[in-house]
PDB file of C-alpha atoms in Angstrom:
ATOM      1  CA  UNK A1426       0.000   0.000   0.000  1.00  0.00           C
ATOM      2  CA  UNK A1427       1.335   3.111  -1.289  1.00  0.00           C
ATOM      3  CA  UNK A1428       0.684   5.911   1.585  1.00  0.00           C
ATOM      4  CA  UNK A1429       2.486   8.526  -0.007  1.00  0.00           C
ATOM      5  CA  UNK A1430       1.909   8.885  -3.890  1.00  0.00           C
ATOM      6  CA  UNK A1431       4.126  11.470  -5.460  1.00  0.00           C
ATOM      7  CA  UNK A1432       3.673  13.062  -9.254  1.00  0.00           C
ATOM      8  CA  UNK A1433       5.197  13.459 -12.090  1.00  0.00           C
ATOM      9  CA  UNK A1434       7.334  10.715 -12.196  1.00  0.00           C
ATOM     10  CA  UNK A1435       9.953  12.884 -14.258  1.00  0.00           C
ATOM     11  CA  UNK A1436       9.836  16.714 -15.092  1.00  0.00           C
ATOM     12  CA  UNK A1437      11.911  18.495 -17.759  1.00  0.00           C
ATOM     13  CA  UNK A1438      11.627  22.613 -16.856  1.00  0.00           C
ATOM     14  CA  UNK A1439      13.184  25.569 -18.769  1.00  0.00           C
ATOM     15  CA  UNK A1440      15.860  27.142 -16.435  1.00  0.00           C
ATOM     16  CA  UNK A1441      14.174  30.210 -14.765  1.00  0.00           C
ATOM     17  CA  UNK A1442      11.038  28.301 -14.692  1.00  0.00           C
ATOM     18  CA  UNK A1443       9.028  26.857 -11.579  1.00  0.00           C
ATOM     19  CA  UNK A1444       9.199  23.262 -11.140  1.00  0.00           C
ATOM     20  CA  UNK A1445       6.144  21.884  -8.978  1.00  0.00           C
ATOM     21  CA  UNK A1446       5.996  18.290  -7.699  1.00  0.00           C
ATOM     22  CA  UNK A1447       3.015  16.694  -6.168  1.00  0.00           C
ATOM     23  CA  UNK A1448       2.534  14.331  -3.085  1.00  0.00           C
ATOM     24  CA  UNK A1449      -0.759  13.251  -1.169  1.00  0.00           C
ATOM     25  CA  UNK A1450      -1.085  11.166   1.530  1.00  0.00           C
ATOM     26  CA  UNK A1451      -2.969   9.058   3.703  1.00  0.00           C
ATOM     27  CA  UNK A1452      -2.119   8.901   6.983  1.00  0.00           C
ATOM     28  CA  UNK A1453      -3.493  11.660   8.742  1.00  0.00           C
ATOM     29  CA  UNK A1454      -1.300  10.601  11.905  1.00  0.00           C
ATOM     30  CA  UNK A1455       1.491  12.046  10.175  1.00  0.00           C
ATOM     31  CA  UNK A1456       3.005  15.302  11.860  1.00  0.00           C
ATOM     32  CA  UNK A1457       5.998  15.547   9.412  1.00  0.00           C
ATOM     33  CA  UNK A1458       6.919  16.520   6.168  1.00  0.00           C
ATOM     34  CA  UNK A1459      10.260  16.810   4.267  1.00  0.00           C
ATOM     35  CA  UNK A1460      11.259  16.917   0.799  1.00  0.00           C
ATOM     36  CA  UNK A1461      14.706  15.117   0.332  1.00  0.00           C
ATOM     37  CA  UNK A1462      16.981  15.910  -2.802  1.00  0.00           C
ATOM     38  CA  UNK A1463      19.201  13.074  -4.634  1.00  0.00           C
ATOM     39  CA  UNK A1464      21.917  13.351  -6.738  1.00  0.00           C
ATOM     40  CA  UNK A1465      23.267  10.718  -8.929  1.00  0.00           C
ATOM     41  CA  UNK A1466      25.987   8.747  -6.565  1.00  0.00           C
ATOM     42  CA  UNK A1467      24.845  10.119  -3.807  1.00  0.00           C
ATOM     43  CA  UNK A1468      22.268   9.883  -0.440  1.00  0.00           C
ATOM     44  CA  UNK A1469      18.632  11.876  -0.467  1.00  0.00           C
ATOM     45  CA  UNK A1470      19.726  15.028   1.631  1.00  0.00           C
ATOM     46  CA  UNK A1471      17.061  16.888   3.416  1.00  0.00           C
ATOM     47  CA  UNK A1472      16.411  20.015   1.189  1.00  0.00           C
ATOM     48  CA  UNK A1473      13.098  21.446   3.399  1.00  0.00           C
ATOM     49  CA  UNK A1474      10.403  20.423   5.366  1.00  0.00           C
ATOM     50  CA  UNK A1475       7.009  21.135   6.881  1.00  0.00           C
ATOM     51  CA  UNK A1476       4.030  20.696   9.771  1.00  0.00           C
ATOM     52  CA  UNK A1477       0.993  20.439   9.489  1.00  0.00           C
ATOM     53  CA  UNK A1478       0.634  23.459  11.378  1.00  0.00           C
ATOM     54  CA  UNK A1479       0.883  25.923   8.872  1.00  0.00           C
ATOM     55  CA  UNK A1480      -0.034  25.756   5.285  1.00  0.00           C
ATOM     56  CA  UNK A1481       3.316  27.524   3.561  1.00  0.00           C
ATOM     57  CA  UNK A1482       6.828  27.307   4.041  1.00  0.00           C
ATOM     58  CA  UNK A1483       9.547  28.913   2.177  1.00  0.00           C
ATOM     59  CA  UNK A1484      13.467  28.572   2.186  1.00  0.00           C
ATOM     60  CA  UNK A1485      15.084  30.864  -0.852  1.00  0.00           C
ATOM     61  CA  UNK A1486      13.798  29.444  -4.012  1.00  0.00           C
ATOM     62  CA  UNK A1487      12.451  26.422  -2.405  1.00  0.00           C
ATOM     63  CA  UNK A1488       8.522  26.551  -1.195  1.00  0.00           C
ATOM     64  CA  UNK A1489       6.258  23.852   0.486  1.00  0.00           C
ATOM     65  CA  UNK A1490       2.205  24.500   0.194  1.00  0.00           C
ATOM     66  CA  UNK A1491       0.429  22.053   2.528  1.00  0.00           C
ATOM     67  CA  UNK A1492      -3.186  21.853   2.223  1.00  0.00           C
ATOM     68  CA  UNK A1493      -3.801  20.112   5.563  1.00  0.00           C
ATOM     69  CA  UNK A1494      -7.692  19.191   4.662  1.00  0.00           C
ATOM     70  CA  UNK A1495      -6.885  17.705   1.087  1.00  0.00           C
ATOM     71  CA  UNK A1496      -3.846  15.383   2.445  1.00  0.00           C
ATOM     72  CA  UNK A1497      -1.498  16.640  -0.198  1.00  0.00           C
ATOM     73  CA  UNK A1498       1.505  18.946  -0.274  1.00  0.00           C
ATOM     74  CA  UNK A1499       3.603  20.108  -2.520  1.00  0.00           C
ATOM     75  CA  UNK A1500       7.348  21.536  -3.250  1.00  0.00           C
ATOM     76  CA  UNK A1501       7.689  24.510  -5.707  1.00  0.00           C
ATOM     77  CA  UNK A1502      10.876  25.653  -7.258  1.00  0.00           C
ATOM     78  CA  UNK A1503      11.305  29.047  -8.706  1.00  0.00           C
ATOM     79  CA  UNK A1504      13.825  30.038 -11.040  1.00  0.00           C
ATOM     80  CA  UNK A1505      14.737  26.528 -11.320  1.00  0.00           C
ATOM     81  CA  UNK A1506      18.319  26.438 -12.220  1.00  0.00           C
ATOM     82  CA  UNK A1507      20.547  23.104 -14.252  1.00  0.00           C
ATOM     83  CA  UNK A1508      22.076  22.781 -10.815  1.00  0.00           C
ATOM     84  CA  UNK A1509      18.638  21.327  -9.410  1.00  0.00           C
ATOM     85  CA  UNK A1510      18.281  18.759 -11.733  1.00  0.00           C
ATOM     86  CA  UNK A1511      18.216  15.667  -9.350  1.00  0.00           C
ATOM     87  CA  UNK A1512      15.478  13.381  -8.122  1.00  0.00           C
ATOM     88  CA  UNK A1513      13.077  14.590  -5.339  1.00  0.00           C
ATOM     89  CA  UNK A1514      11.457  12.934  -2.985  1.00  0.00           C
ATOM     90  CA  UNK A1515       8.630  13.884  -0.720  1.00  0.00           C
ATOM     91  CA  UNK A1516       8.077  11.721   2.918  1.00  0.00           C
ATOM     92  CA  UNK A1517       5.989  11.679   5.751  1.00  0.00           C
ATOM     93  CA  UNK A1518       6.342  10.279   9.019  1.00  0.00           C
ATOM     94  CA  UNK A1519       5.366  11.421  13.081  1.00  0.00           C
ATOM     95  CA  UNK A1520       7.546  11.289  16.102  1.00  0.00           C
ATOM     96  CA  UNK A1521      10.659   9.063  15.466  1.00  0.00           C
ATOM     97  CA  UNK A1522       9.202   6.490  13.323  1.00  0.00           C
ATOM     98  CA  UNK A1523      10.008   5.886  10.070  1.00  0.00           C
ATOM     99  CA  UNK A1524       9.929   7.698   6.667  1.00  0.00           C
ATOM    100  CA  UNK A1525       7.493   7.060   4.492  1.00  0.00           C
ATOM    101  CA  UNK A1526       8.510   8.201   0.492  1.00  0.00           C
ATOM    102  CA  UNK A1527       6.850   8.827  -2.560  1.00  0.00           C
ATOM    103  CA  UNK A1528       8.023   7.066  -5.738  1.00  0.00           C
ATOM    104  CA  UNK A1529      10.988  10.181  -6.750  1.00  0.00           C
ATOM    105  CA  UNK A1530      10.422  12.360  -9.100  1.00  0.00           C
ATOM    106  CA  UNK A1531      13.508  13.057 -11.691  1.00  0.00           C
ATOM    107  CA  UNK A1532      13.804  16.677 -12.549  1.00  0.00           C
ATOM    108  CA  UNK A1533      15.395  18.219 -15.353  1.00  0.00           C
ATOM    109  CA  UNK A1534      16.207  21.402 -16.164  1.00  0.00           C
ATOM    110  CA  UNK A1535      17.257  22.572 -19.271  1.00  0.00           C
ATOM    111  CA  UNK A1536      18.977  25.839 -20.820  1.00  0.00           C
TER     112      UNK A1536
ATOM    113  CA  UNK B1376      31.218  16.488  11.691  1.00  0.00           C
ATOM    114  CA  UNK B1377      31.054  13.490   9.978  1.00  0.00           C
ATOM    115  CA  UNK B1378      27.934  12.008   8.425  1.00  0.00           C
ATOM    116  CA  UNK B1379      26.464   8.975   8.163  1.00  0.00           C
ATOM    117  CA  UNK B1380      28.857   6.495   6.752  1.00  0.00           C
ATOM    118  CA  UNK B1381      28.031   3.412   4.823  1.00  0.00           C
ATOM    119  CA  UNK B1382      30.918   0.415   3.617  1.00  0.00           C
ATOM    120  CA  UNK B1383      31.555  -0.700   1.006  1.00  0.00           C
ATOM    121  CA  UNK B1384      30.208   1.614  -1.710  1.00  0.00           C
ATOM    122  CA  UNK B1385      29.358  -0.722  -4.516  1.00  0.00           C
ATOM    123  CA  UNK B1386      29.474  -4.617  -4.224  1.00  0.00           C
ATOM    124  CA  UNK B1387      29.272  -6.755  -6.795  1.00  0.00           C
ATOM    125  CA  UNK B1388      28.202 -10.652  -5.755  1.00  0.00           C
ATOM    126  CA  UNK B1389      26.842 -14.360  -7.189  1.00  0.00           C
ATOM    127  CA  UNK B1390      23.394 -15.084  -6.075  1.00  0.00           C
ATOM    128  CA  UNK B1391      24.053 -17.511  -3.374  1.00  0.00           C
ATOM    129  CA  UNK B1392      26.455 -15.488  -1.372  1.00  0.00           C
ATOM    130  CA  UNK B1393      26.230 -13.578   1.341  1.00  0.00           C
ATOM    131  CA  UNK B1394      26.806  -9.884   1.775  1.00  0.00           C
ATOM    132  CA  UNK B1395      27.522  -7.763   4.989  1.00  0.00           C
ATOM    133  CA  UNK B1396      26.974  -3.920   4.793  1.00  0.00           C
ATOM    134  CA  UNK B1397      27.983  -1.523   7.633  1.00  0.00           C
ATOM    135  CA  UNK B1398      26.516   1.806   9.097  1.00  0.00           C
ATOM    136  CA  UNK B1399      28.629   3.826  11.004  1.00  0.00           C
ATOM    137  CA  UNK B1400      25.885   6.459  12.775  1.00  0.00           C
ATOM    138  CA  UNK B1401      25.995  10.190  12.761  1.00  0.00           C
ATOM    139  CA  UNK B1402      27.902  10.177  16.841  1.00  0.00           C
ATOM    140  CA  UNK B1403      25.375  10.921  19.290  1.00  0.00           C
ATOM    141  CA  UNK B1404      22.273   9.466  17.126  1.00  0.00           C
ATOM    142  CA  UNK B1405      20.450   6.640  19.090  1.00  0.00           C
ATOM    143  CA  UNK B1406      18.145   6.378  16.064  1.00  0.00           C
ATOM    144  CA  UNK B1407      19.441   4.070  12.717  1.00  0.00           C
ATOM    145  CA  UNK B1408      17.599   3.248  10.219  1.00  0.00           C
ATOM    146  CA  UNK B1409      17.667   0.731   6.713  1.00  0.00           C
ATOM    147  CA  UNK B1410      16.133   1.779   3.917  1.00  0.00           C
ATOM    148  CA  UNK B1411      16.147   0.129   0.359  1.00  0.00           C
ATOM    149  CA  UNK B1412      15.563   1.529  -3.444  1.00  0.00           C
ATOM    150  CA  UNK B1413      15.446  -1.222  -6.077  1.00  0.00           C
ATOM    151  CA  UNK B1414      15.117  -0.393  -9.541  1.00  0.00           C
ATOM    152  CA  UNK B1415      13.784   2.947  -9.551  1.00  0.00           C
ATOM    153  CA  UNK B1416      11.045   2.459  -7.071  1.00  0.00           C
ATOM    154  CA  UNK B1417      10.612   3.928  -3.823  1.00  0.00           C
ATOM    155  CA  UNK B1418      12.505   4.262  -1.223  1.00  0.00           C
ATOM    156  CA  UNK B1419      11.446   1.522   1.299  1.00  0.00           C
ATOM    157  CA  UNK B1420      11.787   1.334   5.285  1.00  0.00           C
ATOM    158  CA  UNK B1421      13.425  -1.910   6.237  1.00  0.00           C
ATOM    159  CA  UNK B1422      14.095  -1.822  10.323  1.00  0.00           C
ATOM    160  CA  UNK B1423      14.341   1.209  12.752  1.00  0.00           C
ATOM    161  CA  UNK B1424      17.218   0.959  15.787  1.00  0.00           C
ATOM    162  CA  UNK B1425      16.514   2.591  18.728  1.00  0.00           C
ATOM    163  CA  UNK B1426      20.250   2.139  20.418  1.00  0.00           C
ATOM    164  CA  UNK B1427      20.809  -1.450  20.090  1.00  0.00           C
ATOM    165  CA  UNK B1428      17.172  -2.522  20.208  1.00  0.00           C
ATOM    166  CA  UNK B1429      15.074  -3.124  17.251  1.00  0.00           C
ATOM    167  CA  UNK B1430      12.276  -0.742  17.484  1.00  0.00           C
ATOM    168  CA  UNK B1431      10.449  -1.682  13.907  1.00  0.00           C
ATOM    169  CA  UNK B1432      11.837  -4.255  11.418  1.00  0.00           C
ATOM    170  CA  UNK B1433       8.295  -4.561   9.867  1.00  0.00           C
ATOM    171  CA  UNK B1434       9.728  -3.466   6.601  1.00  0.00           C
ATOM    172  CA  UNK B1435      12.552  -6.752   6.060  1.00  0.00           C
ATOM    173  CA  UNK B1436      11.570  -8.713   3.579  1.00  0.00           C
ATOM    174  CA  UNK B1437      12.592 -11.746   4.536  1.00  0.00           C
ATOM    175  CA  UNK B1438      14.155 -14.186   6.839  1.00  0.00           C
ATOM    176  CA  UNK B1439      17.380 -13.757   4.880  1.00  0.00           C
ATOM    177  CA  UNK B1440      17.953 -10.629   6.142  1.00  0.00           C
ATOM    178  CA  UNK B1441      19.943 -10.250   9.310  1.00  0.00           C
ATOM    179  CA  UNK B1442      20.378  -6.602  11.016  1.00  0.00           C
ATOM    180  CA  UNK B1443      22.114  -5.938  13.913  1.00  0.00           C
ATOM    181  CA  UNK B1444      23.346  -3.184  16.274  1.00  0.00           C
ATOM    182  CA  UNK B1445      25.963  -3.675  18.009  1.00  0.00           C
ATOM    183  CA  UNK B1446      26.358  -1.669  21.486  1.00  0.00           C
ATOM    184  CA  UNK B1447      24.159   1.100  20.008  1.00  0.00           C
ATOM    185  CA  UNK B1448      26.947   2.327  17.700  1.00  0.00           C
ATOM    186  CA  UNK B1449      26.816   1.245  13.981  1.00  0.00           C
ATOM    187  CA  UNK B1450      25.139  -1.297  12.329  1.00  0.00           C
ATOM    188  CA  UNK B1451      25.697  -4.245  10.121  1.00  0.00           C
ATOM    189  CA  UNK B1452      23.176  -5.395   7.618  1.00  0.00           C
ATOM    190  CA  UNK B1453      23.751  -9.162   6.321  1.00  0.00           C
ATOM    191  CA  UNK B1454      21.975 -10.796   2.837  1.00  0.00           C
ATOM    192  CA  UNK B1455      22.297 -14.368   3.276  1.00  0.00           C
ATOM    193  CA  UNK B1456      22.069 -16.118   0.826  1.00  0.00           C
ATOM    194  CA  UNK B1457      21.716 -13.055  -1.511  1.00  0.00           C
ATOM    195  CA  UNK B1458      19.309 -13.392  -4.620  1.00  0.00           C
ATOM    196  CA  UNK B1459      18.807 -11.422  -7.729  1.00  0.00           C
ATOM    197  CA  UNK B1460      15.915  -9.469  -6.554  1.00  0.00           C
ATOM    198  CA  UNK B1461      18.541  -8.097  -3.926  1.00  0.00           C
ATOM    199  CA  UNK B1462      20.014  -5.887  -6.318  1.00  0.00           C
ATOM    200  CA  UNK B1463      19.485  -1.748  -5.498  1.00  0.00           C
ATOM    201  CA  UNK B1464      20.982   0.820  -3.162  1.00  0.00           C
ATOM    202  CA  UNK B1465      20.577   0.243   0.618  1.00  0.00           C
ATOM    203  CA  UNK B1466      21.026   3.414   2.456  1.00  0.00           C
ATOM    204  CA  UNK B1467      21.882   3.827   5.978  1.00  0.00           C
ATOM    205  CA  UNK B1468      20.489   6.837   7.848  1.00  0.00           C
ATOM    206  CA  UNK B1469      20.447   8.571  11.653  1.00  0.00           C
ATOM    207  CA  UNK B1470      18.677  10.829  13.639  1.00  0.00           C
ATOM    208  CA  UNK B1471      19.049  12.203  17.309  1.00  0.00           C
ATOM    209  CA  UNK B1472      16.214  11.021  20.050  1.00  0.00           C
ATOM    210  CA  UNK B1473      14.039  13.199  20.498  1.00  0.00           C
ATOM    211  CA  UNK B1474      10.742  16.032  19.240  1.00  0.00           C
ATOM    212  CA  UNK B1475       8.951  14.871  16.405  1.00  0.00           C
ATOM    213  CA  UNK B1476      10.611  16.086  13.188  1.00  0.00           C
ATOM    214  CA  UNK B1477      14.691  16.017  13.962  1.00  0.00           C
ATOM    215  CA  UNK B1478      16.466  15.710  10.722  1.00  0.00           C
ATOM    216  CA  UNK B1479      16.875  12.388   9.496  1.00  0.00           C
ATOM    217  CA  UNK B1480      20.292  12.470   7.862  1.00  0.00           C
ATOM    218  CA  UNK B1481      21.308   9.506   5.232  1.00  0.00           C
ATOM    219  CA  UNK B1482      24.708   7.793   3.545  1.00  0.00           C
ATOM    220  CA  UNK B1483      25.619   7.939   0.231  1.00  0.00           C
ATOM    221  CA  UNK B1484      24.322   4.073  -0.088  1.00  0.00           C
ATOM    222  CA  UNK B1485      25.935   0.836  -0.515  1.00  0.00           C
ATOM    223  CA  UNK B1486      24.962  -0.449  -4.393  1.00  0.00           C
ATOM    224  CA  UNK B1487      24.600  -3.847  -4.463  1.00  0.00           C
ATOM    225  CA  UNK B1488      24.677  -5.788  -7.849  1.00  0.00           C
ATOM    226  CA  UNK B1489      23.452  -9.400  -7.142  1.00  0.00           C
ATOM    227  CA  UNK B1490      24.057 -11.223 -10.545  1.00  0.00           C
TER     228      UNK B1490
END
């Protein structure tokens, strides 16, 4: 059972564009939010998070909308740039227990 | 300080063998977890270390799986016998006690090519 579903799959975005990637979930136990970043070779690293106690947060170009009442949530990225181009992840999980990821989505930004 | 380490990098072994992969923790961390990608797909929850106990190891897939935490520090993960449908990236990753929310920090990943 997939308890956090995560779209597109794969995203190609003109540089200075926004990229937006989806995520909804079903577990409404979950307190936790965080969108991890991959690149190739290397280990998803935490690039910004969010609780369910407010609907918006925003970290440079990097913005997470959480709509608390549709289960879903959602990572923006303005001016996207060729140096984002990774795969992103979005997760859930509540206290100390474990993540739970969407599928990855693999963005690419070209000139 | 350093991050979560994870040994050997890349492994390369015959269905039928066994593999052992280590997780040194962030120092400090009494949370370690295992998580697996295969293929692409999502990255899956395999066991949860609380110090040296096994706090959730719902997510092993089998009985040829062996994870284990020695004295709370890092951790050894151990395919025996490994089979073809072994194959992806295990990653390692830590995370203080604590609020709801601490960063959960992850390794680079130990590829594992079962063939």
């Amino acid at each position: 059972q997939q308890q956090v579903k995560q779209s597109p799959q794969s995203l190609i975005v003109q540089k200075g564009g926004i990229s937006i990637i989806n995520c909804a979930y079903e577990n409404t136990a979950f307190d936790y939010f965080p969108w991890y970043q991959q690149f190739p070779g290397k280990g998803p690293a935490l690039l910004i998070a969010i609780r369910p106690d407010v609907s918006e947060k925003k970290e440079g170009r990097f913005t997470i909308s959480f709509n608390k009442s549709a289960k879903q949530f959602s990572l923006h990225i303005m001016d996207s740039q060729p140096g984002d181009s990774a795969t992103y992840f979005c997760a859930a999980n509540f206290g100390n227990e474990k993540l739970t990821f969407g599928t990855g989505t693999r963005l690419t930004i070209i000139p | 300080e350093a991050g979560v380490t994870q040994f050997p990098s890349h492994s390369v072994i015959e269905k039928g063998q066994t593999v052992t992969l280590r997780c040194d923790p962030i120092s400090g961390h009494d949370n370690l977890y295992w998580y697996r990608r295969v293929m692409g797909k999502e990255i899956k929850f395999l066991l949860h270390f609380v110090k040296e106990s096994k706090q959730d190891e719902s997510g092993m897939p089998n009985n040829r799986f062996l994870a284990e935490r020695t004295g709370g520090t890092y951790s050894t993960l151990k395919v025996q016998p490994a089979e073809l449908e072994d194959s992806g990236v295990y990653f390692c990753a830590s995370s203080p006690l604590g609020r709801s929310g601490n960063t959960i920090y992850f390794g680079e990943g130990s590829w594992l090519t079962v063939v």
